[in-house]
Amino acid sequence: MDRLTRNWLVLIALILATTALAAADGRIAAAGLLALAWAKSRAILGGFLHLDRAPGWLSAFLVPLGLWLCLVWALTAVR
């Protein structure tokens, strides 16, 4: 299986997991949805934009995104 097909299948699986988790309520569900959003962005940035082949660029995008998603989760947890 080539890389593009595998990446599409991963994205479809992540979308299905997001859809299944979207019906849940609570802090754990919010954390799961944000983790799935991070995983989808990792799949897109690494698989389609090929940032996994450029040293340092993938983490330059994913670390700030991960921090931002943690901040969003912390704000929802306070509520």
mmCIF file of N, CA, C and O in Angstrom:
data_model
loop_
_atom_site.group_PDB
_atom_site.id
_atom_site.type_symbol
_atom_site.label_atom_id
_atom_site.label_comp_id
_atom_site.label_asym_id
_atom_site.label_seq_id
_atom_site.Cartn_x
_atom_site.Cartn_y
_atom_site.Cartn_z
ATOM 1 N N MET A 1 0.848 -1.168 0.000
ATOM 2 C CA MET A 1 0.000 0.000 0.000
ATOM 3 C C MET A 1 0.899 1.237 0.000
ATOM 4 O O MET A 1 1.839 1.322 0.781
ATOM 5 N N ASP A 2 0.602 2.158 -0.887
ATOM 6 C CA ASP A 2 1.448 3.344 -0.959
ATOM 7 C C ASP A 2 1.113 4.319 0.178
ATOM 8 O O ASP A 2 0.128 4.184 0.881
ATOM 9 N N ARG A 3 1.972 5.288 0.323
ATOM 10 C CA ARG A 3 1.896 6.226 1.439
ATOM 11 C C ARG A 3 0.629 7.078 1.405
ATOM 12 O O ARG A 3 0.019 7.338 2.446
ATOM 13 N N LEU A 4 0.227 7.516 0.242
ATOM 14 C CA LEU A 4 -0.964 8.360 0.113
ATOM 15 C C LEU A 4 -2.227 7.600 0.511
ATOM 16 O O LEU A 4 -3.063 8.123 1.259
ATOM 17 N N THR A 5 -2.345 6.378 0.067
ATOM 18 C CA THR A 5 -3.508 5.564 0.419
ATOM 19 C C THR A 5 -3.551 5.299 1.916
ATOM 20 O O THR A 5 -4.614 5.395 2.546
ATOM 21 N N ARG A 6 -2.407 4.980 2.493
ATOM 22 C CA ARG A 6 -2.350 4.747 3.932
ATOM 23 C C ARG A 6 -2.735 6.003 4.706
ATOM 24 O O ARG A 6 -3.477 5.939 5.694
ATOM 25 N N ASN A 7 -2.282 7.159 4.239
ATOM 26 C CA ASN A 7 -2.611 8.412 4.912
ATOM 27 C C ASN A 7 -4.110 8.713 4.820
ATOM 28 O O ASN A 7 -4.715 9.171 5.782
ATOM 29 N N TRP A 8 -4.707 8.441 3.670
ATOM 30 C CA TRP A 8 -6.155 8.621 3.523
ATOM 31 C C TRP A 8 -6.916 7.704 4.468
ATOM 32 O O TRP A 8 -7.909 8.113 5.090
ATOM 33 N N LEU A 9 -6.485 6.458 4.594
ATOM 34 C CA LEU A 9 -7.153 5.518 5.489
ATOM 35 C C LEU A 9 -7.022 5.947 6.947
ATOM 36 O O LEU A 9 -7.972 5.824 7.731
ATOM 37 N N VAL A 10 -5.865 6.464 7.310
ATOM 38 C CA VAL A 10 -5.680 6.976 8.668
ATOM 39 C C VAL A 10 -6.617 8.146 8.922
ATOM 40 O O VAL A 10 -7.264 8.238 9.971
ATOM 41 N N LEU A 11 -6.710 9.055 7.962
ATOM 42 C CA LEU A 11 -7.607 10.204 8.124
ATOM 43 C C LEU A 11 -9.069 9.774 8.219
ATOM 44 O O LEU A 11 -9.830 10.316 9.029
ATOM 45 N N ILE A 12 -9.465 8.810 7.431
ATOM 46 C CA ILE A 12 -10.847 8.316 7.495
ATOM 47 C C ILE A 12 -11.109 7.688 8.865
ATOM 48 O O ILE A 12 -12.161 7.912 9.474
ATOM 49 N N ALA A 13 -10.162 6.921 9.379
ATOM 50 C CA ALA A 13 -10.322 6.318 10.706
ATOM 51 C C ALA A 13 -10.411 7.391 11.786
ATOM 52 O O ALA A 13 -11.232 7.290 12.715
ATOM 53 N N LEU A 14 -9.602 8.438 11.676
ATOM 54 C CA LEU A 14 -9.650 9.515 12.658
ATOM 55 C C LEU A 14 -10.966 10.289 12.572
ATOM 56 O O LEU A 14 -11.513 10.707 13.602
ATOM 57 N N ILE A 15 -11.473 10.469 11.380
ATOM 58 C CA ILE A 15 -12.759 11.149 11.215
ATOM 59 C C ILE A 15 -13.883 10.307 11.814
ATOM 60 O O ILE A 15 -14.782 10.836 12.481
ATOM 61 N N LEU A 16 -13.845 9.004 11.594
ATOM 62 C CA LEU A 16 -14.856 8.126 12.188
ATOM 63 C C LEU A 16 -14.779 8.137 13.714
ATOM 64 O O LEU A 16 -15.808 8.143 14.396
ATOM 65 N N ALA A 17 -13.572 8.163 14.248
ATOM 66 C CA ALA A 17 -13.408 8.231 15.701
ATOM 67 C C ALA A 17 -13.926 9.564 16.243
ATOM 68 O O ALA A 17 -14.557 9.610 17.303
ATOM 69 N N THR A 18 -13.682 10.645 15.517
ATOM 70 C CA THR A 18 -14.193 11.952 15.926
ATOM 71 C C THR A 18 -15.709 11.966 15.918
ATOM 72 O O THR A 18 -16.346 12.479 16.842
ATOM 73 N N THR A 19 -16.299 11.392 14.895
ATOM 74 C CA THR A 19 -17.759 11.329 14.800
ATOM 75 C C THR A 19 -18.346 10.504 15.938
ATOM 76 O O THR A 19 -19.362 10.876 16.528
ATOM 77 N N ALA A 20 -17.710 9.410 16.271
ATOM 78 C CA ALA A 20 -18.198 8.562 17.353
ATOM 79 C C ALA A 20 -18.066 9.256 18.708
ATOM 80 O O ALA A 20 -18.933 9.131 19.571
ATOM 81 N N LEU A 21 -16.997 10.001 18.894
ATOM 82 C CA LEU A 21 -16.747 10.661 20.171
ATOM 83 C C LEU A 21 -17.520 11.966 20.316
ATOM 84 O O LEU A 21 -17.701 12.452 21.427
ATOM 85 N N ALA A 22 -17.990 12.519 19.223
ATOM 86 C CA ALA A 22 -18.678 13.812 19.263
ATOM 87 C C ALA A 22 -19.987 13.749 20.045
ATOM 88 O O ALA A 22 -20.442 14.763 20.573
ATOM 89 N N ALA A 23 -20.588 12.590 20.140
ATOM 90 C CA ALA A 23 -21.845 12.464 20.868
ATOM 91 C C ALA A 23 -21.630 12.445 22.375
ATOM 92 O O ALA A 23 -22.572 12.673 23.132
ATOM 93 N N ALA A 24 -20.416 12.201 22.815
ATOM 94 C CA ALA A 24 -20.127 12.131 24.249
ATOM 95 C C ALA A 24 -20.049 13.536 24.838
ATOM 96 O O ALA A 24 -19.852 14.524 24.126
ATOM 97 N N ASP A 25 -20.201 13.601 26.153
ATOM 98 C CA ASP A 25 -20.163 14.878 26.838
ATOM 99 C C ASP A 25 -19.166 14.787 27.993
ATOM 100 O O ASP A 25 -18.970 13.731 28.576
ATOM 101 N N GLY A 26 -18.527 15.873 28.297
ATOM 102 C CA GLY A 26 -17.630 15.903 29.440
ATOM 103 C C GLY A 26 -16.208 16.271 29.067
ATOM 104 O O GLY A 26 -15.859 16.452 27.895
ATOM 105 N N ARG A 27 -15.410 16.364 30.102
ATOM 106 C CA ARG A 27 -14.016 16.793 29.928
ATOM 107 C C ARG A 27 -13.168 15.755 29.205
ATOM 108 O O ARG A 27 -12.302 16.092 28.413
ATOM 109 N N ILE A 28 -13.431 14.501 29.493
ATOM 110 C CA ILE A 28 -12.650 13.445 28.840
ATOM 111 C C ILE A 28 -12.965 13.396 27.349
ATOM 112 O O ILE A 28 -12.066 13.227 26.527
ATOM 113 N N ALA A 29 -14.221 13.577 26.992
ATOM 114 C CA ALA A 29 -14.593 13.610 25.580
ATOM 115 C C ALA A 29 -13.960 14.803 24.887
ATOM 116 O O ALA A 29 -13.492 14.699 23.747
ATOM 117 N N ALA A 30 -13.928 15.952 25.571
ATOM 118 C CA ALA A 30 -13.294 17.140 24.992
ATOM 119 C C ALA A 30 -11.808 16.904 24.768
ATOM 120 O O ALA A 30 -11.258 17.271 23.720
ATOM 121 N N ALA A 31 -11.160 16.276 25.739
ATOM 122 C CA ALA A 31 -9.733 15.958 25.581
ATOM 123 C C ALA A 31 -9.522 14.985 24.428
ATOM 124 O O ALA A 31 -8.573 15.128 23.650
ATOM 125 N N GLY A 32 -10.410 14.009 24.295
ATOM 126 C CA GLY A 32 -10.301 13.059 23.186
ATOM 127 C C GLY A 32 -10.492 13.717 21.833
ATOM 128 O O GLY A 32 -9.770 13.419 20.883
ATOM 129 N N LEU A 33 -11.454 14.627 21.757
ATOM 130 C CA LEU A 33 -11.686 15.328 20.491
ATOM 131 C C LEU A 33 -10.502 16.216 20.122
ATOM 132 O O LEU A 33 -10.108 16.284 18.952
ATOM 133 N N LEU A 34 -9.922 16.870 21.108
ATOM 134 C CA LEU A 34 -8.751 17.707 20.825
ATOM 135 C C LEU A 34 -7.536 16.860 20.449
ATOM 136 O O LEU A 34 -6.747 17.237 19.578
ATOM 137 N N ALA A 35 -7.392 15.703 21.075
ATOM 138 C CA ALA A 35 -6.293 14.799 20.705
ATOM 139 C C ALA A 35 -6.483 14.272 19.286
ATOM 140 O O ALA A 35 -5.513 14.153 18.522
ATOM 141 N N LEU A 36 -7.723 13.982 18.921
ATOM 142 C CA LEU A 36 -7.991 13.547 17.547
ATOM 143 C C LEU A 36 -7.730 14.668 16.549
ATOM 144 O O LEU A 36 -7.232 14.424 15.447
ATOM 145 N N ALA A 37 -8.045 15.894 16.929
ATOM 146 C CA ALA A 37 -7.751 17.037 16.050
ATOM 147 C C ALA A 37 -6.248 17.169 15.839
ATOM 148 O O ALA A 37 -5.785 17.439 14.721
ATOM 149 N N TRP A 38 -5.477 16.962 16.909
ATOM 150 C CA TRP A 38 -4.023 17.030 16.788
ATOM 151 C C TRP A 38 -3.507 15.904 15.893
ATOM 152 O O TRP A 38 -2.633 16.118 15.055
ATOM 153 N N ALA A 39 -4.069 14.708 16.045
ATOM 154 C CA ALA A 39 -3.639 13.568 15.226
ATOM 155 C C ALA A 39 -3.972 13.794 13.755
ATOM 156 O O ALA A 39 -3.185 13.442 12.870
ATOM 157 N N LYS A 40 -5.145 14.384 13.488
ATOM 158 C CA LYS A 40 -5.503 14.673 12.092
ATOM 159 C C LYS A 40 -4.572 15.722 11.504
ATOM 160 O O LYS A 40 -4.145 15.604 10.352
ATOM 161 N N SER A 41 -4.228 16.737 12.291
ATOM 162 C CA SER A 41 -3.307 17.745 11.771
ATOM 163 C C SER A 41 -1.923 17.148 11.530
ATOM 164 O O SER A 41 -1.250 17.494 10.559
ATOM 165 N N ARG A 42 -1.519 16.213 12.370
ATOM 166 C CA ARG A 42 -0.234 15.550 12.175
ATOM 167 C C ARG A 42 -0.242 14.719 10.892
ATOM 168 O O ARG A 42 0.715 14.713 10.137
ATOM 169 N N ALA A 43 -1.368 14.053 10.649
ATOM 170 C CA ALA A 43 -1.480 13.251 9.431
ATOM 171 C C ALA A 43 -1.458 14.136 8.192
ATOM 172 O O ALA A 43 -0.826 13.795 7.187
ATOM 173 N N ILE A 44 -2.114 15.262 8.255
ATOM 174 C CA ILE A 44 -2.158 16.156 7.095
ATOM 175 C C ILE A 44 -0.808 16.823 6.879
ATOM 176 O O ILE A 44 -0.293 16.851 5.756
ATOM 177 N N LEU A 45 -0.218 17.360 7.933
ATOM 178 C CA LEU A 45 1.070 18.049 7.793
ATOM 179 C C LEU A 45 2.179 17.087 7.383
ATOM 180 O O LEU A 45 3.018 17.413 6.550
ATOM 181 N N GLY A 46 2.186 15.903 7.967
ATOM 182 C CA GLY A 46 3.245 14.952 7.648
ATOM 183 C C GLY A 46 3.010 14.201 6.359
ATOM 184 O O GLY A 46 3.934 13.957 5.594
ATOM 185 N N GLY A 47 1.748 13.840 6.098
ATOM 186 C CA GLY A 47 1.458 12.997 4.948
ATOM 187 C C GLY A 47 1.267 13.738 3.647
ATOM 188 O O GLY A 47 1.724 13.282 2.604
ATOM 189 N N PHE A 48 0.570 14.859 3.708
ATOM 190 C CA PHE A 48 0.273 15.570 2.469
ATOM 191 C C PHE A 48 1.248 16.709 2.190
ATOM 192 O O PHE A 48 1.613 16.957 1.051
ATOM 193 N N LEU A 49 1.668 17.411 3.228
ATOM 194 C CA LEU A 49 2.625 18.498 3.028
ATOM 195 C C LEU A 49 4.070 18.026 3.137
ATOM 196 O O LEU A 49 4.995 18.805 2.939
ATOM 197 N N HIS A 50 4.252 16.753 3.503
ATOM 198 C CA HIS A 50 5.570 16.110 3.583
ATOM 199 C C HIS A 50 6.516 16.832 4.539
ATOM 200 O O HIS A 50 7.716 16.881 4.313
ATOM 201 N N LEU A 51 5.963 17.377 5.620
ATOM 202 C CA LEU A 51 6.821 18.034 6.606
ATOM 203 C C LEU A 51 7.586 17.041 7.455
ATOM 204 O O LEU A 51 8.536 17.417 8.142
ATOM 205 N N ASP A 52 7.192 15.774 7.433
ATOM 206 C CA ASP A 52 7.949 14.774 8.173
ATOM 207 C C ASP A 52 9.300 14.495 7.525
ATOM 208 O O ASP A 52 10.193 13.946 8.149
ATOM 209 N N ARG A 53 9.470 14.896 6.290
ATOM 210 C CA ARG A 53 10.749 14.711 5.596
ATOM 211 C C ARG A 53 11.690 15.894 5.785
ATOM 212 O O ARG A 53 12.870 15.796 5.488
ATOM 213 N N ALA A 54 11.153 17.026 6.246
ATOM 214 C CA ALA A 54 11.965 18.223 6.475
ATOM 215 C C ALA A 54 12.323 18.285 7.958
ATOM 216 O O ALA A 54 11.433 18.363 8.799
ATOM 217 N N PRO A 55 13.600 18.236 8.287
ATOM 218 C CA PRO A 55 14.005 18.197 9.695
ATOM 219 C C PRO A 55 13.520 19.429 10.471
ATOM 220 O O PRO A 55 13.788 20.564 10.090
ATOM 221 N N GLY A 56 12.792 19.171 11.538
ATOM 222 C CA GLY A 56 12.370 20.239 12.426
ATOM 223 C C GLY A 56 11.072 20.932 12.080
ATOM 224 O O GLY A 56 10.466 21.568 12.938
ATOM 225 N N TRP A 57 10.615 20.855 10.850
ATOM 226 C CA TRP A 57 9.432 21.604 10.454
ATOM 227 C C TRP A 57 8.144 21.010 11.009
ATOM 228 O O TRP A 57 7.228 21.753 11.384
ATOM 229 N N LEU A 58 8.055 19.706 11.070
ATOM 230 C CA LEU A 58 6.841 19.089 11.588
ATOM 231 C C LEU A 58 6.643 19.444 13.061
ATOM 232 O O LEU A 58 5.552 19.842 13.471
ATOM 233 N N SER A 59 7.704 19.341 13.834
ATOM 234 C CA SER A 59 7.586 19.709 15.250
ATOM 235 C C SER A 59 7.399 21.205 15.430
ATOM 236 O O SER A 59 6.757 21.635 16.393
ATOM 237 N N ALA A 60 7.901 22.016 14.502
ATOM 238 C CA ALA A 60 7.696 23.460 14.590
ATOM 239 C C ALA A 60 6.228 23.827 14.441
ATOM 240 O O ALA A 60 5.787 24.852 14.956
ATOM 241 N N PHE A 61 5.470 23.005 13.759
ATOM 242 C CA PHE A 61 4.032 23.228 13.640
ATOM 243 C C PHE A 61 3.248 22.512 14.738
ATOM 244 O O PHE A 61 2.271 23.045 15.255
ATOM 245 N N LEU A 62 3.656 21.296 15.073
ATOM 246 C CA LEU A 62 2.861 20.475 15.981
ATOM 247 C C LEU A 62 3.005 20.858 17.453
ATOM 248 O O LEU A 62 2.041 20.738 18.210
ATOM 249 N N VAL A 63 4.173 21.319 17.860
ATOM 250 C CA VAL A 63 4.345 21.698 19.271
ATOM 251 C C VAL A 63 3.481 22.905 19.631
ATOM 252 O O VAL A 63 2.733 22.853 20.611
ATOM 253 N N PRO A 64 3.526 24.007 18.862
ATOM 254 C CA PRO A 64 2.623 25.119 19.207
ATOM 255 C C PRO A 64 1.145 24.741 19.101
ATOM 256 O O PRO A 64 0.334 25.187 19.920
ATOM 257 N N LEU A 65 0.806 23.918 18.126
ATOM 258 C CA LEU A 65 -0.574 23.468 18.001
ATOM 259 C C LEU A 65 -0.984 22.639 19.216
ATOM 260 O O LEU A 65 -2.080 22.807 19.752
ATOM 261 N N GLY A 66 -0.111 21.763 19.668
ATOM 262 C CA GLY A 66 -0.389 20.968 20.859
ATOM 263 C C GLY A 66 -0.551 21.832 22.097
ATOM 264 O O GLY A 66 -1.447 21.595 22.918
ATOM 265 N N LEU A 67 0.295 22.844 22.231
ATOM 266 C CA LEU A 67 0.158 23.764 23.363
ATOM 267 C C LEU A 67 -1.164 24.524 23.292
ATOM 268 O O LEU A 67 -1.828 24.725 24.310
ATOM 269 N N TRP A 68 -1.528 24.953 22.105
ATOM 270 C CA TRP A 68 -2.788 25.664 21.924
ATOM 271 C C TRP A 68 -3.975 24.765 22.270
ATOM 272 O O TRP A 68 -4.908 25.190 22.953
ATOM 273 N N LEU A 69 -3.945 23.517 21.834
ATOM 274 C CA LEU A 69 -5.030 22.596 22.138
ATOM 275 C C LEU A 69 -5.091 22.278 23.634
ATOM 276 O O LEU A 69 -6.183 22.112 24.188
ATOM 277 N N CYS A 70 -3.949 22.215 24.287
ATOM 278 C CA CYS A 70 -3.951 22.030 25.745
ATOM 279 C C CYS A 70 -4.572 23.238 26.443
ATOM 280 O O CYS A 70 -5.316 23.082 27.418
ATOM 281 N N LEU A 71 -4.286 24.427 25.952
ATOM 282 C CA LEU A 71 -4.895 25.631 26.514
ATOM 283 C C LEU A 71 -6.404 25.628 26.304
ATOM 284 O O LEU A 71 -7.162 25.961 27.223
ATOM 285 N N VAL A 72 -6.834 25.222 25.134
ATOM 286 C CA VAL A 72 -8.271 25.138 24.866
ATOM 287 C C VAL A 72 -8.917 24.131 25.794
ATOM 288 O O VAL A 72 -9.991 24.386 26.372
ATOM 289 N N TRP A 73 -8.270 22.977 26.004
ATOM 290 C CA TRP A 73 -8.839 21.991 26.909
ATOM 291 C C TRP A 73 -8.881 22.516 28.338
ATOM 292 O O TRP A 73 -9.854 22.296 29.058
ATOM 293 N N ALA A 74 -7.829 23.226 28.757
ATOM 294 C CA ALA A 74 -7.820 23.776 30.116
ATOM 295 C C ALA A 74 -8.956 24.772 30.317
ATOM 296 O O ALA A 74 -9.573 24.815 31.370
ATOM 297 N N LEU A 75 -9.234 25.556 29.294
ATOM 298 C CA LEU A 75 -10.344 26.512 29.389
ATOM 299 C C LEU A 75 -11.687 25.803 29.460
ATOM 300 O O LEU A 75 -12.588 26.261 30.170
ATOM 301 N N THR A 76 -11.834 24.697 28.765
ATOM 302 C CA THR A 76 -13.092 23.954 28.862
ATOM 303 C C THR A 76 -13.198 23.210 30.190
ATOM 304 O O THR A 76 -14.295 23.002 30.692
ATOM 305 N N ALA A 77 -12.076 22.825 30.769
ATOM 306 C CA ALA A 77 -12.083 22.110 32.051
ATOM 307 C C ALA A 77 -12.466 23.037 33.199
ATOM 308 O O ALA A 77 -13.050 22.600 34.186
ATOM 309 N N VAL A 78 -12.150 24.319 33.066
ATOM 310 C CA VAL A 78 -12.475 25.283 34.114
ATOM 311 C C VAL A 78 -13.975 25.518 34.173
ATOM 312 O O VAL A 78 -14.550 25.733 35.231
ATOM 313 N N ARG A 79 -14.598 25.436 33.041
ATOM 314 C CA ARG A 79 -16.035 25.711 32.933
ATOM 315 C C ARG A 79 -16.811 24.859 33.822
ATOM 316 O O ARG A 79 -17.042 24.094 34.428
#
